[in-house]
Every structure is written in C-alpha cells, then in structure tokens.
Amino acid sequence: MTKLKAKLQDDLTAAIKARDELRSATLRLTLTAIHKEEVAGTEARVLSDGEVEKIIAREAKKRREAAEAFDKGGRADAAERERAEGEVLAGYLPKPLTDDELERLVAAAVAEAKEAGAEGPRAMGAVMKIVNPQVAGRADGGRVAAAVKKLLAG
C-alpha cells in the first residue's frame, strides 16, 4: 500500500471514530475510486502515490463541477456540501501554483522551446510537453494552456 493511500485509510478510521460524517463519507468515496482503479483492467495492481494523487485530484474536480451545477440549479445546500468535500480532498493534494509561479514556469518552458527551434503559436505542443510534468497536479490543464497561449502570442 502506498504512503498516500495508507494516510487516507488512517484518516478514514480517525474520522469514523470522531463521528465526522462529511470527512468519512468523502474519504470512503475517494478510497472506492482508488480501489476501482486498482482492479480495472485485466490484472489487479498497486497504484503509486502519483497515481493516487491524480485520482484525488479527479475527485476534487468532480466536487467543484458538481458545486457549480448545484449553484446553477438553485441548490445552495448541496453546493455547499460539495465544496466542503472538495476542501477535505484538497488537504491531500500538493499546494496549487500561484499565477506568478505558473507564469515563471511557462516562461522558462517557452524559452527552452525557442532554443530547440519552436516558434510562435505552433510551439504550443512543445511548450506543453516541457511544462506539464513540472506542474502536474498543481495547476489545472486549462489554466496552463491559457498561460502558454498568452506568452506565445505576446
């Protein structure tokens, strides 16, 4: 069992003992998603901490999207619950990049791509290849792409 998954299990046990319904329900759903991923395919496997982190990020994104949908549907109570679950999951993810940190990473990647011969808006793929591993799990892909487009355009 990976370190992160073990931490989730331990925190689930603590939440159950503390009768923290929100935290225990959120961790149960997340551990179920992890387990489904482990047994998916032809052979069961143990996920790495990076893979577990990606699953937690995916679950957190689901909560954000559900909260937005509930807000649009006029269900503030359900939206608030989804946001609270998202905050629980955010505690297990690396700290997100600030706009300045993201811009610095993208600027360095653009400079590296230009040295390799990539120019203008066509260099987007090359820059994304360089910057994606550096920001994995710490910035949304759309946000990264927008920063890359901004720097390549101007």
Tab-separated table of N, CA and C in Angstrom:
chain	number	residue	atom	x	y	z
A	1	MET	N	0.844	-1.177	0.000
A	1	MET	CA	0.000	0.000	0.000
A	1	MET	C	0.895	1.248	0.000
A	2	THR	N	0.534	2.217	-0.819
A	2	THR	CA	1.325	3.436	-0.904
A	2	THR	C	1.120	4.300	0.333
A	3	LYS	N	2.036	5.233	0.498
A	3	LYS	CA	2.000	6.119	1.655
A	3	LYS	C	0.710	6.951	1.689
A	4	LEU	N	0.344	7.500	0.552
A	4	LEU	CA	-0.831	8.363	0.477
A	4	LEU	C	-2.118	7.572	0.723
A	5	LYS	N	-2.203	6.391	0.155
A	5	LYS	CA	-3.394	5.563	0.370
A	5	LYS	C	-3.488	5.143	1.843
A	6	ALA	N	-2.360	4.818	2.450
A	6	ALA	CA	-2.344	4.460	3.872
A	6	ALA	C	-2.794	5.638	4.722
A	7	LYS	N	-2.376	6.840	4.348
A	7	LYS	CA	-2.802	8.041	5.084
A	7	LYS	C	-4.314	8.229	4.965
A	8	LEU	N	-4.844	8.005	3.765
A	8	LEU	CA	-6.295	8.102	3.573
A	8	LEU	C	-7.023	7.091	4.459
A	9	GLN	N	-6.517	5.860	4.503
A	9	GLN	CA	-7.128	4.811	5.334
A	9	GLN	C	-7.099	5.213	6.810
A	10	ASP	N	-5.943	5.687	7.279
A	10	ASP	CA	-5.802	6.094	8.678
A	10	ASP	C	-6.735	7.256	9.008
A	11	ASP	N	-6.811	8.225	8.095
A	11	ASP	CA	-7.686	9.377	8.316
A	11	ASP	C	-9.155	8.970	8.301
A	12	LEU	N	-9.496	7.989	7.476
A	12	LEU	CA	-10.868	7.479	7.455
A	12	LEU	C	-11.217	6.863	8.806
A	13	THR	N	-10.315	6.050	9.334
A	13	THR	CA	-10.538	5.423	10.637
A	13	THR	C	-10.725	6.494	11.717
A	14	ALA	N	-9.873	7.508	11.689
A	14	ALA	CA	-9.977	8.594	12.667
A	14	ALA	C	-11.295	9.356	12.516
A	15	ALA	N	-11.719	9.598	11.278
A	15	ALA	CA	-12.970	10.320	11.029
A	15	ALA	C	-14.175	9.520	11.513
A	16	ILE	N	-14.129	8.206	11.319
A	16	ILE	CA	-15.225	7.353	11.783
A	16	ILE	C	-15.291	7.386	13.304
A	17	LYS	N	-14.138	7.279	13.945
A	17	LYS	CA	-14.094	7.309	15.411
A	17	LYS	C	-14.575	8.646	15.966
A	18	ALA	N	-14.264	9.729	15.238
A	18	ALA	CA	-14.675	11.070	15.661
A	18	ALA	C	-16.108	11.391	15.240
A	19	ARG	N	-16.738	10.454	14.540
A	19	ARG	CA	-18.101	10.632	14.030
A	19	ARG	C	-18.228	11.867	13.115
A	20	ASP	N	-17.184	12.076	12.312
A	20	ASP	CA	-17.152	13.163	11.333
A	20	ASP	C	-17.735	12.621	10.027
A	21	GLU	N	-19.027	12.807	9.843
A	21	GLU	CA	-19.749	12.206	8.718
A	21	GLU	C	-19.243	12.718	7.370
A	22	LEU	N	-19.036	14.021	7.250
A	22	LEU	CA	-18.587	14.604	5.977
A	22	LEU	C	-17.233	14.032	5.567
A	23	ARG	N	-16.277	14.064	6.470
A	23	ARG	CA	-14.924	13.582	6.172
A	23	ARG	C	-14.924	12.077	5.878
A	24	SER	N	-15.641	11.304	6.674
A	24	SER	CA	-15.637	9.853	6.466
A	24	SER	C	-16.307	9.488	5.138
A	25	ALA	N	-17.400	10.162	4.794
A	25	ALA	CA	-18.077	9.875	3.521
A	25	ALA	C	-17.182	10.240	2.342
A	26	THR	N	-16.518	11.379	2.432
A	26	THR	CA	-15.629	11.824	1.354
A	26	THR	C	-14.459	10.863	1.175
A	27	LEU	N	-13.847	10.448	2.281
A	27	LEU	CA	-12.707	9.535	2.195
A	27	LEU	C	-13.131	8.158	1.703
A	28	ARG	N	-14.313	7.720	2.093
A	28	ARG	CA	-14.815	6.427	1.596
A	28	ARG	C	-14.961	6.443	0.082
A	29	LEU	N	-15.584	7.514	-0.438
A	29	LEU	CA	-15.774	7.624	-1.888
A	29	LEU	C	-14.428	7.675	-2.618
A	30	THR	N	-13.483	8.383	-2.047
A	30	THR	CA	-12.166	8.501	-2.672
A	30	THR	C	-11.437	7.163	-2.658
A	31	LEU	N	-11.482	6.468	-1.537
A	31	LEU	CA	-10.834	5.154	-1.454
A	31	LEU	C	-11.498	4.151	-2.395
A	32	THR	N	-12.804	4.287	-2.575
A	32	THR	CA	-13.510	3.417	-3.526
A	32	THR	C	-13.025	3.693	-4.951
A	33	ALA	N	-12.858	4.967	-5.294
A	33	ALA	CA	-12.352	5.326	-6.627
A	33	ALA	C	-10.941	4.773	-6.835
A	34	ILE	N	-10.127	4.827	-5.791
A	34	ILE	CA	-8.762	4.294	-5.873
A	34	ILE	C	-8.815	2.783	-6.078
A	35	HIS	N	-9.660	2.110	-5.312
A	35	HIS	CA	-9.780	0.658	-5.418
A	35	HIS	C	-10.263	0.249	-6.818
A	36	LYS	N	-11.238	0.983	-7.363
A	36	LYS	CA	-11.734	0.681	-8.709
A	36	LYS	C	-10.608	0.785	-9.733
A	37	GLU	N	-9.768	1.786	-9.572
A	37	GLU	CA	-8.649	1.969	-10.491
A	37	GLU	C	-7.636	0.825	-10.343
A	38	GLU	N	-7.449	0.359	-9.124
A	38	GLU	CA	-6.500	-0.728	-8.876
A	38	GLU	C	-6.946	-2.044	-9.525
A	39	VAL	N	-8.236	-2.292	-9.546
A	39	VAL	CA	-8.724	-3.562	-10.079
A	39	VAL	C	-9.209	-3.449	-11.524
A	40	ALA	N	-9.125	-2.257	-12.104
A	40	ALA	CA	-9.536	-2.075	-13.501
A	40	ALA	C	-8.537	-2.775	-14.420
A	41	GLY	N	-9.020	-3.239	-15.524
A	41	GLY	CA	-8.148	-3.898	-16.492
A	41	GLY	C	-8.123	-5.403	-16.275
A	42	THR	N	-7.132	-6.039	-16.844
A	42	THR	CA	-7.069	-7.499	-16.786
A	42	THR	C	-6.419	-8.013	-15.513
A	43	GLU	N	-5.618	-7.170	-14.854
A	43	GLU	CA	-4.893	-7.624	-13.687
A	43	GLU	C	-4.902	-6.553	-12.596
A	44	ALA	N	-5.100	-6.956	-11.340
A	44	ALA	CA	-5.066	-6.010	-10.228
A	44	ALA	C	-3.638	-5.513	-10.037
A	45	ARG	N	-3.494	-4.266	-9.634
A	45	ARG	CA	-2.167	-3.707	-9.430
A	45	ARG	C	-2.195	-2.705	-8.281
A	46	VAL	N	-1.047	-2.370	-7.778
A	46	VAL	CA	-0.919	-1.378	-6.712
A	46	VAL	C	-0.559	-0.053	-7.360
A	47	LEU	N	-1.304	0.986	-7.031
A	47	LEU	CA	-1.058	2.300	-7.615
A	47	LEU	C	0.073	3.010	-6.885
A	48	SER	N	0.800	3.834	-7.604
A	48	SER	CA	1.848	4.651	-6.993
A	48	SER	C	1.198	5.863	-6.327
A	49	ASP	N	1.978	6.573	-5.514
A	49	ASP	CA	1.452	7.784	-4.875
A	49	ASP	C	1.020	8.813	-5.918
A	50	GLY	N	1.750	8.894	-7.025
A	50	GLY	CA	1.397	9.835	-8.093
A	50	GLY	C	0.047	9.505	-8.708
A	51	GLU	N	-0.205	8.216	-8.914
A	51	GLU	CA	-1.491	7.795	-9.476
A	51	GLU	C	-2.622	8.048	-8.484
A	52	VAL	N	-2.367	7.793	-7.214
A	52	VAL	CA	-3.381	8.051	-6.181
A	52	VAL	C	-3.674	9.544	-6.126
A	53	GLU	N	-2.628	10.350	-6.241
A	53	GLU	CA	-2.789	11.805	-6.231
A	53	GLU	C	-3.660	12.264	-7.404
A	54	LYS	N	-3.456	11.660	-8.576
A	54	LYS	CA	-4.267	12.011	-9.755
A	54	LYS	C	-5.742	11.672	-9.517
A	55	ILE	N	-5.992	10.546	-8.867
A	55	ILE	CA	-7.373	10.152	-8.577
A	55	ILE	C	-8.004	11.134	-7.602
A	56	ILE	N	-7.253	11.543	-6.583
A	56	ILE	CA	-7.775	12.516	-5.616
A	56	ILE	C	-8.070	13.834	-6.325
A	57	ALA	N	-7.173	14.252	-7.221
A	57	ALA	CA	-7.393	15.496	-7.980
A	57	ALA	C	-8.642	15.382	-8.847
A	58	ARG	N	-8.833	14.213	-9.460
A	58	ARG	CA	-10.021	13.994	-10.298
A	58	ARG	C	-11.292	14.065	-9.448
A	59	GLU	N	-11.247	13.463	-8.261
A	59	GLU	CA	-12.406	13.503	-7.362
A	59	GLU	C	-12.679	14.940	-6.905
A	60	ALA	N	-11.625	15.703	-6.617
A	60	ALA	CA	-11.796	17.096	-6.202
A	60	ALA	C	-12.416	17.922	-7.331
A	61	LYS	N	-11.986	17.650	-8.561
A	61	LYS	CA	-12.537	18.361	-9.718
A	61	LYS	C	-14.024	18.039	-9.877
A	62	LYS	N	-14.395	16.781	-9.653
A	62	LYS	CA	-15.813	16.397	-9.711
A	62	LYS	C	-16.620	17.206	-8.707
A	63	ARG	N	-16.063	17.400	-7.521
A	63	ARG	CA	-16.768	18.160	-6.474
A	63	ARG	C	-16.955	19.616	-6.885
A	64	ARG	N	-15.901	20.218	-7.480
A	64	ARG	CA	-16.012	21.610	-7.939
A	64	ARG	C	-17.095	21.746	-8.999
A	65	GLU	N	-17.084	20.823	-9.969
A	65	GLU	CA	-18.067	20.884	-11.052
A	65	GLU	C	-19.479	20.655	-10.523
A	66	ALA	N	-19.636	19.740	-9.580
A	66	ALA	CA	-20.954	19.476	-9.002
A	66	ALA	C	-21.450	20.693	-8.231
A	67	ALA	N	-20.545	21.362	-7.517
A	67	ALA	CA	-20.930	22.557	-6.759
A	67	ALA	C	-21.435	23.648	-7.711
A	68	GLU	N	-20.740	23.819	-8.838
A	68	GLU	CA	-21.181	24.805	-9.827
A	68	GLU	C	-22.556	24.440	-10.378
A	69	ALA	N	-22.760	23.165	-10.677
A	69	ALA	CA	-24.052	22.719	-11.217
A	69	ALA	C	-25.168	22.927	-10.197
A	70	PHE	N	-24.888	22.620	-8.949
A	70	PHE	CA	-25.905	22.821	-7.909
A	70	PHE	C	-26.213	24.306	-7.732
A	71	ASP	N	-25.188	25.161	-7.834
A	71	ASP	CA	-25.422	26.607	-7.733
A	71	ASP	C	-26.336	27.081	-8.857
A	72	LYS	N	-26.074	26.604	-10.076
A	72	LYS	CA	-26.901	26.990	-11.220
A	72	LYS	C	-28.336	26.485	-11.064
A	73	GLY	N	-28.474	25.328	-10.411
A	73	GLY	CA	-29.798	24.746	-10.212
A	73	GLY	C	-30.520	25.293	-8.987
A	74	GLY	N	-29.881	26.215	-8.268
A	74	GLY	CA	-30.520	26.826	-7.110
A	74	GLY	C	-30.512	25.958	-5.862
A	75	ARG	N	-29.571	25.022	-5.778
A	75	ARG	CA	-29.492	24.135	-4.611
A	75	ARG	C	-28.235	24.477	-3.812
A	76	ALA	N	-28.311	25.561	-3.068
A	76	ALA	CA	-27.153	26.073	-2.335
A	76	ALA	C	-26.667	25.086	-1.278
A	77	ASP	N	-27.585	24.347	-0.646
A	77	ASP	CA	-27.193	23.399	0.401
A	77	ASP	C	-26.328	22.275	-0.176
A	78	ALA	N	-26.734	21.736	-1.314
A	78	ALA	CA	-25.971	20.663	-1.956
A	78	ALA	C	-24.635	21.201	-2.485
A	79	ALA	N	-24.645	22.434	-2.993
A	79	ALA	CA	-23.410	23.046	-3.495
A	79	ALA	C	-22.423	23.230	-2.349
A	80	GLU	N	-22.912	23.641	-1.197
A	80	GLU	CA	-22.055	23.842	-0.032
A	80	GLU	C	-21.438	22.522	0.422
A	81	ARG	N	-22.204	21.455	0.389
A	81	ARG	CA	-21.704	20.128	0.765
A	81	ARG	C	-20.581	19.698	-0.193
A	82	GLU	N	-20.795	19.909	-1.487
A	82	GLU	CA	-19.776	19.545	-2.476
A	82	GLU	C	-18.491	20.346	-2.265
A	83	ARG	N	-18.629	21.630	-1.952
A	83	ARG	CA	-17.446	22.456	-1.693
A	83	ARG	C	-16.699	21.968	-0.455
A	84	ALA	N	-17.448	21.594	0.575
A	84	ALA	CA	-16.825	21.082	1.801
A	84	ALA	C	-16.067	19.790	1.521
A	85	GLU	N	-16.650	18.909	0.697
A	85	GLU	CA	-15.963	17.666	0.328
A	85	GLU	C	-14.699	17.982	-0.477
A	86	GLY	N	-14.785	18.974	-1.347
A	86	GLY	CA	-13.616	19.387	-2.126
A	86	GLY	C	-12.496	19.900	-1.242
A	87	GLU	N	-12.849	20.611	-0.166
A	87	GLU	CA	-11.845	21.117	0.766
A	87	GLU	C	-11.165	19.972	1.516
A	88	VAL	N	-11.934	18.940	1.850
A	88	VAL	CA	-11.348	17.761	2.508
A	88	VAL	C	-10.308	17.140	1.583
A	89	LEU	N	-10.658	16.978	0.317
A	89	LEU	CA	-9.734	16.365	-0.651
A	89	LEU	C	-8.535	17.263	-0.942
A	90	ALA	N	-8.731	18.567	-0.909
A	90	ALA	CA	-7.631	19.494	-1.189
A	90	ALA	C	-6.500	19.340	-0.175
A	91	GLY	N	-6.827	18.881	1.013
A	91	GLY	CA	-5.800	18.668	2.024
A	91	GLY	C	-4.829	17.552	1.682
A	92	TYR	N	-5.175	16.708	0.732
A	92	TYR	CA	-4.314	15.592	0.334
A	92	TYR	C	-3.555	15.883	-0.955
A	93	LEU	N	-3.791	17.039	-1.537
A	93	LEU	CA	-3.143	17.407	-2.798
A	93	LEU	C	-2.017	18.407	-2.541
A	94	PRO	N	-1.024	18.449	-3.440
A	94	PRO	CA	0.036	19.456	-3.282
A	94	PRO	C	-0.546	20.856	-3.416
A	95	LYS	N	0.132	21.819	-2.825
A	95	LYS	CA	-0.326	23.206	-2.864
A	95	LYS	C	-0.366	23.690	-4.319
A	96	PRO	N	-1.505	24.265	-4.743
A	96	PRO	CA	-1.607	24.733	-6.135
A	96	PRO	C	-0.622	25.868	-6.424
A	97	LEU	N	-0.210	25.968	-7.667
A	97	LEU	CA	0.699	27.033	-8.075
A	97	LEU	C	-0.026	28.368	-8.104
A	98	THR	N	0.662	29.434	-7.694
A	98	THR	CA	0.099	30.769	-7.823
A	98	THR	C	0.248	31.190	-9.284
A	99	ASP	N	-0.428	32.264	-9.655
A	99	ASP	CA	-0.334	32.747	-11.035
A	99	ASP	C	1.102	33.136	-11.391
A	100	ASP	N	1.813	33.759	-10.439
A	100	ASP	CA	3.197	34.170	-10.696
A	100	ASP	C	4.108	32.960	-10.890
A	101	GLU	N	3.960	31.944	-10.032
A	101	GLU	CA	4.777	30.735	-10.159
A	101	GLU	C	4.517	30.045	-11.495
A	102	LEU	N	3.244	29.965	-11.868
A	102	LEU	CA	2.883	29.334	-13.136
A	102	LEU	C	3.481	30.110	-14.302
A	103	GLU	N	3.390	31.424	-14.241
A	103	GLU	CA	3.913	32.246	-15.332
A	103	GLU	C	5.432	32.079	-15.472
A	104	ARG	N	6.142	31.989	-14.339
A	104	ARG	CA	7.600	31.785	-14.386
A	104	ARG	C	7.948	30.438	-15.025
A	105	LEU	N	7.231	29.388	-14.632
A	105	LEU	CA	7.485	28.060	-15.205
A	105	LEU	C	7.214	28.042	-16.705
A	106	VAL	N	6.113	28.674	-17.105
A	106	VAL	CA	5.744	28.710	-18.526
A	106	VAL	C	6.760	29.536	-19.313
A	107	ALA	N	7.214	30.646	-18.741
A	107	ALA	CA	8.204	31.481	-19.432
A	107	ALA	C	9.497	30.711	-19.656
A	108	ALA	N	9.911	29.945	-18.651
A	108	ALA	CA	11.131	29.134	-18.799
A	108	ALA	C	10.926	28.064	-19.872
A	109	ALA	N	9.748	27.455	-19.912
A	109	ALA	CA	9.453	26.423	-20.908
A	109	ALA	C	9.404	27.019	-22.315
A	110	VAL	N	8.866	28.228	-22.451
A	110	VAL	CA	8.815	28.900	-23.756
A	110	VAL	C	10.241	29.187	-24.233
A	111	ALA	N	11.085	29.665	-23.322
A	111	ALA	CA	12.477	29.950	-23.689
A	111	ALA	C	13.187	28.670	-24.123
A	112	GLU	N	12.940	27.578	-23.401
A	112	GLU	CA	13.565	26.293	-23.742
A	112	GLU	C	13.082	25.801	-25.108
A	113	ALA	N	11.800	25.961	-25.395
A	113	ALA	CA	11.251	25.530	-26.683
A	113	ALA	C	11.822	26.378	-27.821
A	114	LYS	N	12.012	27.684	-27.571
A	114	LYS	CA	12.576	28.555	-28.606
A	114	LYS	C	14.016	28.174	-28.916
A	115	GLU	N	14.765	27.764	-27.872
A	115	GLU	CA	16.142	27.308	-28.089
A	115	GLU	C	16.166	26.054	-28.957
A	116	ALA	N	15.119	25.224	-28.797
A	116	ALA	CA	15.033	23.989	-29.576
A	116	ALA	C	14.504	24.241	-30.985
A	117	GLY	N	14.117	25.484	-31.286
A	117	GLY	CA	13.697	25.823	-32.634
A	117	GLY	C	12.198	26.014	-32.820
A	118	ALA	N	11.404	25.889	-31.757
A	118	ALA	CA	9.954	26.075	-31.869
A	118	ALA	C	9.641	27.567	-31.766
A	119	GLU	N	8.817	28.068	-32.674
A	119	GLU	CA	8.481	29.492	-32.708
A	119	GLU	C	6.979	29.711	-32.811
A	120	GLY	N	6.515	30.843	-32.288
A	120	GLY	CA	5.134	31.276	-32.439
A	120	GLY	C	4.107	30.330	-31.845
A	121	PRO	N	2.851	30.501	-32.273
A	121	PRO	CA	1.762	29.692	-31.726
A	121	PRO	C	1.902	28.195	-32.018
A	122	ARG	N	2.663	27.840	-33.032
A	122	ARG	CA	2.854	26.423	-33.364
A	122	ARG	C	3.705	25.704	-32.310
A	123	ALA	N	4.360	26.462	-31.458
A	123	ALA	CA	5.229	25.880	-30.431
A	123	ALA	C	4.437	25.404	-29.218
A	124	MET	N	3.135	25.581	-29.254
A	124	MET	CA	2.284	25.239	-28.097
A	124	MET	C	2.516	23.808	-27.613
A	125	GLY	N	2.523	22.850	-28.523
A	125	GLY	CA	2.710	21.446	-28.150
A	125	GLY	C	4.052	21.207	-27.487
A	126	ALA	N	5.090	21.806	-28.037
A	126	ALA	CA	6.434	21.636	-27.482
A	126	ALA	C	6.524	22.229	-26.082
A	127	VAL	N	5.939	23.399	-25.906
A	127	VAL	CA	5.964	24.060	-24.594
A	127	VAL	C	5.158	23.254	-23.580
A	128	MET	N	3.987	22.766	-23.995
A	128	MET	CA	3.142	21.980	-23.088
A	128	MET	C	3.865	20.705	-22.651
A	129	LYS	N	4.626	20.089	-23.564
A	129	LYS	CA	5.393	18.884	-23.218
A	129	LYS	C	6.417	19.182	-22.128
A	130	ILE	N	7.009	20.352	-22.202
A	130	ILE	CA	8.037	20.735	-21.231
A	130	ILE	C	7.406	21.090	-19.884
A	131	VAL	N	6.313	21.860	-19.915
A	131	VAL	CA	5.762	22.416	-18.676
A	131	VAL	C	4.836	21.451	-17.924
A	132	ASN	N	4.138	20.560	-18.615
A	132	ASN	CA	3.179	19.669	-17.956
A	132	ASN	C	3.781	18.815	-16.831
A	133	PRO	N	4.935	18.181	-17.033
A	133	PRO	CA	5.489	17.396	-15.927
A	133	PRO	C	5.848	18.247	-14.700
A	134	GLN	N	6.190	19.515	-14.934
A	134	GLN	CA	6.576	20.396	-13.832
A	134	GLN	C	5.380	20.862	-13.005
A	135	VAL	N	4.209	20.942	-13.619
A	135	VAL	CA	3.031	21.459	-12.914
A	135	VAL	C	2.014	20.370	-12.581
A	136	ALA	N	2.350	19.128	-12.880
A	136	ALA	CA	1.410	18.018	-12.694
A	136	ALA	C	0.783	18.039	-11.302
A	137	GLY	N	-0.538	18.103	-11.277
A	137	GLY	CA	-1.276	18.065	-10.027
A	137	GLY	C	-1.323	19.378	-9.279
A	138	ARG	N	-0.604	20.379	-9.765
A	138	ARG	CA	-0.559	21.646	-9.047
A	138	ARG	C	-1.236	22.786	-9.793
A	139	ALA	N	-1.652	22.522	-11.043
A	139	ALA	CA	-2.362	23.530	-11.825
A	139	ALA	C	-3.269	22.828	-12.824
A	140	ASP	N	-4.436	23.388	-13.033
A	140	ASP	CA	-5.405	22.845	-13.981
A	140	ASP	C	-4.860	22.990	-15.402
A	141	GLY	N	-5.097	21.978	-16.225
A	141	GLY	CA	-4.590	21.975	-17.586
A	141	GLY	C	-5.040	23.167	-18.405
A	142	GLY	N	-6.295	23.595	-18.226
A	142	GLY	CA	-6.812	24.751	-18.950
A	142	GLY	C	-6.082	26.027	-18.568
A	143	ARG	N	-5.764	26.134	-17.295
A	143	ARG	CA	-5.040	27.303	-16.799
A	143	ARG	C	-3.622	27.342	-17.383
A	144	VAL	N	-2.989	26.182	-17.455
A	144	VAL	CA	-1.638	26.089	-18.024
A	144	VAL	C	-1.678	26.452	-19.503
A	145	ALA	N	-2.636	25.888	-20.234
A	145	ALA	CA	-2.753	26.165	-21.668
A	145	ALA	C	-2.986	27.647	-21.924
A	146	ALA	N	-3.807	28.290	-21.105
A	146	ALA	CA	-4.073	29.721	-21.261
A	146	ALA	C	-2.796	30.531	-21.038
A	147	ALA	N	-2.015	30.160	-20.038
A	147	ALA	CA	-0.759	30.867	-19.767
A	147	ALA	C	0.223	30.693	-20.918
A	148	VAL	N	0.290	29.483	-21.485
A	148	VAL	CA	1.182	29.214	-22.608
A	148	VAL	C	0.758	30.039	-23.816
A	149	LYS	N	-0.538	30.045	-24.127
A	149	LYS	CA	-1.049	30.815	-25.277
A	149	LYS	C	-0.731	32.296	-25.100
A	150	LYS	N	-0.924	32.798	-23.892
A	150	LYS	CA	-0.684	34.211	-23.607
A	150	LYS	C	0.780	34.573	-23.880
A	151	LEU	N	1.691	33.741	-23.404
A	151	LEU	CA	3.121	34.047	-23.582
A	151	LEU	C	3.570	33.832	-25.036
A	152	LEU	N	3.001	32.866	-25.724
A	152	LEU	CA	3.378	32.636	-27.117
A	152	LEU	C	2.838	33.742	-28.021
A	153	ALA	N	1.659	34.279	-27.689
A	153	ALA	CA	1.039	35.308	-28.524
A	153	ALA	C	1.725	36.663	-28.350
A	154	GLY	N	2.157	36.932	-27.133
A	154	GLY	CA	2.693	38.284	-26.906
A	154	GLY	C	3.919	38.275	-26.164
